[in-house]
Amino acid sequence: QVQLVESGGGLVQPGGSLRLSCAASGFTLDYWSIGWFRQAPGKQREGVSCIDSSNNRPYYVDSVKGRFTISRDNAKNTVTVDLQMNSLKPEETAVYYCGLSRFYCGPSYMPSLNDYDAWGQGTQVTVSS
């Protein structure tokens, strides 16, 4: 059974940093990608970044380029994908979700919402003074 568990959310001041983690397990795919999305109240879920099982460069939405960094660590049974978020802004307050996809993720492309097979429960990030 595929399982994704996010952690690392919290309250941070504007300009501060947080590191989110997504622990993914229970899947066997020759190719996979894991994406981070965020959803603010009353808004659609927005793709932020993704990384894949190959050596393709990650994807970042324009608004986070230069501030967010995604990375992955492949252990035997669990894949961990971290999202380091720096210089956070109040408008980035949202619930952050990670999702598992079998579709391509690259520097210019991130799978859309419907292309994800499983999601985590989300972690709240609040950027406020």
C-alpha positions as a printed NumPy array, in Angstrom:
array([[  0.   ,   0.   ,   0.   ],
       [  1.409,   3.356,  -1.032],
       [  1.888,   5.755,   1.838],
       [  3.112,   9.344,   1.848],
       [  3.664,  11.227,   5.072],
       [  4.558,  14.907,   5.216],
       [  6.253,  16.609,   8.135],
       [  8.058,  19.825,   8.966],
       [  5.332,  22.428,   8.719],
       [  4.803,  25.15 ,  11.286],
       [  4.707,  28.844,  11.989],
       [  7.518,  30.998,  10.629],
       [  8.057,  34.723,  10.305],
       [  8.25 ,  36.382,   6.894],
       [ 11.727,  35.891,   5.494],
       [ 12.22 ,  32.744,   7.527],
       [ 12.871,  29.157,   6.482],
       [ 11.245,  25.767,   6.844],
       [ 12.181,  22.312,   5.636],
       [  9.375,  19.957,   4.683],
       [  9.838,  16.212,   4.334],
       [  7.793,  13.655,   2.445],
       [  8.372,   9.996,   3.293],
       [  6.999,   7.759,   0.544],
       [  6.785,   3.983,   0.772],
       [  4.895,   0.941,  -0.478],
       [  5.459,   1.351,  -4.201],
       [  7.604,  -0.254,  -6.87 ],
       [  7.864,   1.794, -10.033],
       [ 10.634,   1.802, -12.588],
       [ 10.071,   5.53 , -12.931],
       [  8.374,   7.848, -10.474],
       [  8.199,  11.498,  -9.594],
       [  7.171,  13.16 ,  -6.355],
       [  5.705,  16.609,  -6.336],
       [  5.022,  19.228,  -3.725],
       [  1.785,  21.168,  -3.989],
       [  0.212,  23.8  ,  -1.776],
       [ -3.346,  24.872,  -1.204],
       [ -4.351,  28.105,   0.473],
       [ -7.895,  28.594,   1.808],
       [-10.329,  29.197,  -1.017],
       [ -7.727,  28.555,  -3.7  ],
       [ -6.852,  25.698,  -6.01 ],
       [ -4.013,  23.345,  -5.225],
       [ -0.882,  24.718,  -6.876],
       [  2.162,  22.789,  -8.028],
       [  5.354,  24.044,  -6.395],
       [  8.15 ,  21.64 ,  -7.258],
       [  8.831,  18.065,  -8.295],
       [ 11.717,  15.65 ,  -8.57 ],
       [ 12.016,  12.262, -10.205],
       [ 13.775,   8.941,  -9.864],
       [ 16.106,   9.675, -12.775],
       [ 18.685,  12.411, -12.885],
       [ 16.446,  15.007, -14.505],
       [ 16.72 ,  18.481, -13.068],
       [ 13.812,  19.315, -10.771],
       [ 10.917,  21.573, -11.603],
       [ 10.116,  24.778,  -9.716],
       [  7.214,  27.106, -10.242],
       [  8.523,  30.569, -11.136],
       [  7.436,  32.153,  -7.864],
       [  9.77 ,  29.943,  -5.791],
       [ 12.836,  29.74 ,  -8.035],
       [ 15.973,  30.728,  -6.163],
       [ 14.288,  30.313,  -2.765],
       [ 13.109,  26.68 ,  -2.645],
       [ 15.234,  23.581,  -3.138],
       [ 13.905,  20.062,  -3.571],
       [ 16.023,  16.986,  -2.909],
       [ 15.554,  13.241,  -2.588],
       [ 17.075,  10.376,  -0.691],
       [ 16.451,   6.782,  -1.752],
       [ 16.624,   4.346,   1.122],
       [ 15.839,   0.663,   0.741],
       [ 12.084,   0.841,   1.265],
       [ 11.373,   4.556,   1.648],
       [ 11.976,   7.55 ,  -0.554],
       [ 12.32 ,  10.87 ,   1.236],
       [ 11.79 ,  14.089,  -0.679],
       [ 12.612,  17.304,   1.144],
       [ 11.586,  20.824,   0.245],
       [ 13.82 ,  23.504,   1.712],
       [ 11.925,  26.786,   1.727],
       [ 13.788,  30.04 ,   2.316],
       [ 12.702,  33.679,   2.34 ],
       [  9.112,  32.662,   2.94 ],
       [  6.322,  35.134,   2.249],
       [  2.943,  35.525,   3.974],
       [  1.135,  34.639,   0.753],
       [  2.806,  31.22 ,   0.866],
       [  0.722,  30.266,   3.861],
       [ -1.003,  27.048,   2.852],
       [ -1.33 ,  23.362,   3.454],
       [  1.534,  21.667,   1.646],
       [  1.004,  18.211,   0.139],
       [  3.288,  15.733,  -1.531],
       [  2.082,  13.358,  -4.203],
       [  3.419,  10.33 ,  -6.071],
       [  3.163,  10.2  ,  -9.859],
       [  4.33 ,   7.797, -12.542],
       [  4.573,  10.704, -14.98 ],
       [  7.6  ,  12.683, -16.094],
       [  8.9  ,  15.587, -14.057],
       [ 11.58 ,  17.806, -15.529],
       [ 12.922,  21.339, -15.41 ],
       [ 10.086,  22.691, -17.57 ],
       [  7.259,  20.345, -16.659],
       [  5.405,  19.13 , -13.61 ],
       [  2.628,  16.502, -13.745],
       [ -0.824,  17.973, -13.238],
       [ -3.034,  17.204, -10.265],
       [ -4.841,  14.359, -12.007],
       [ -1.557,  12.581, -12.73 ],
       [ -0.867,  11.704,  -9.111],
       [ -1.661,   8.245,  -7.752],
       [ -1.365,   8.978,  -4.061],
       [ -1.205,  11.942,  -1.708],
       [ -0.081,  12.625,   1.799],
       [ -2.31 ,  14.166,   4.436],
       [ -0.685,  17.593,   4.187],
       [  1.255,  19.802,   6.56 ],
       [  0.321,  23.362,   7.479],
       [  2.774,  26.164,   6.773],
       [  1.911,  29.559,   8.218],
       [  4.044,  32.581,   7.405],
       [  3.145,  35.4  ,   9.734],
       [  4.681,  37.896,  12.099]])
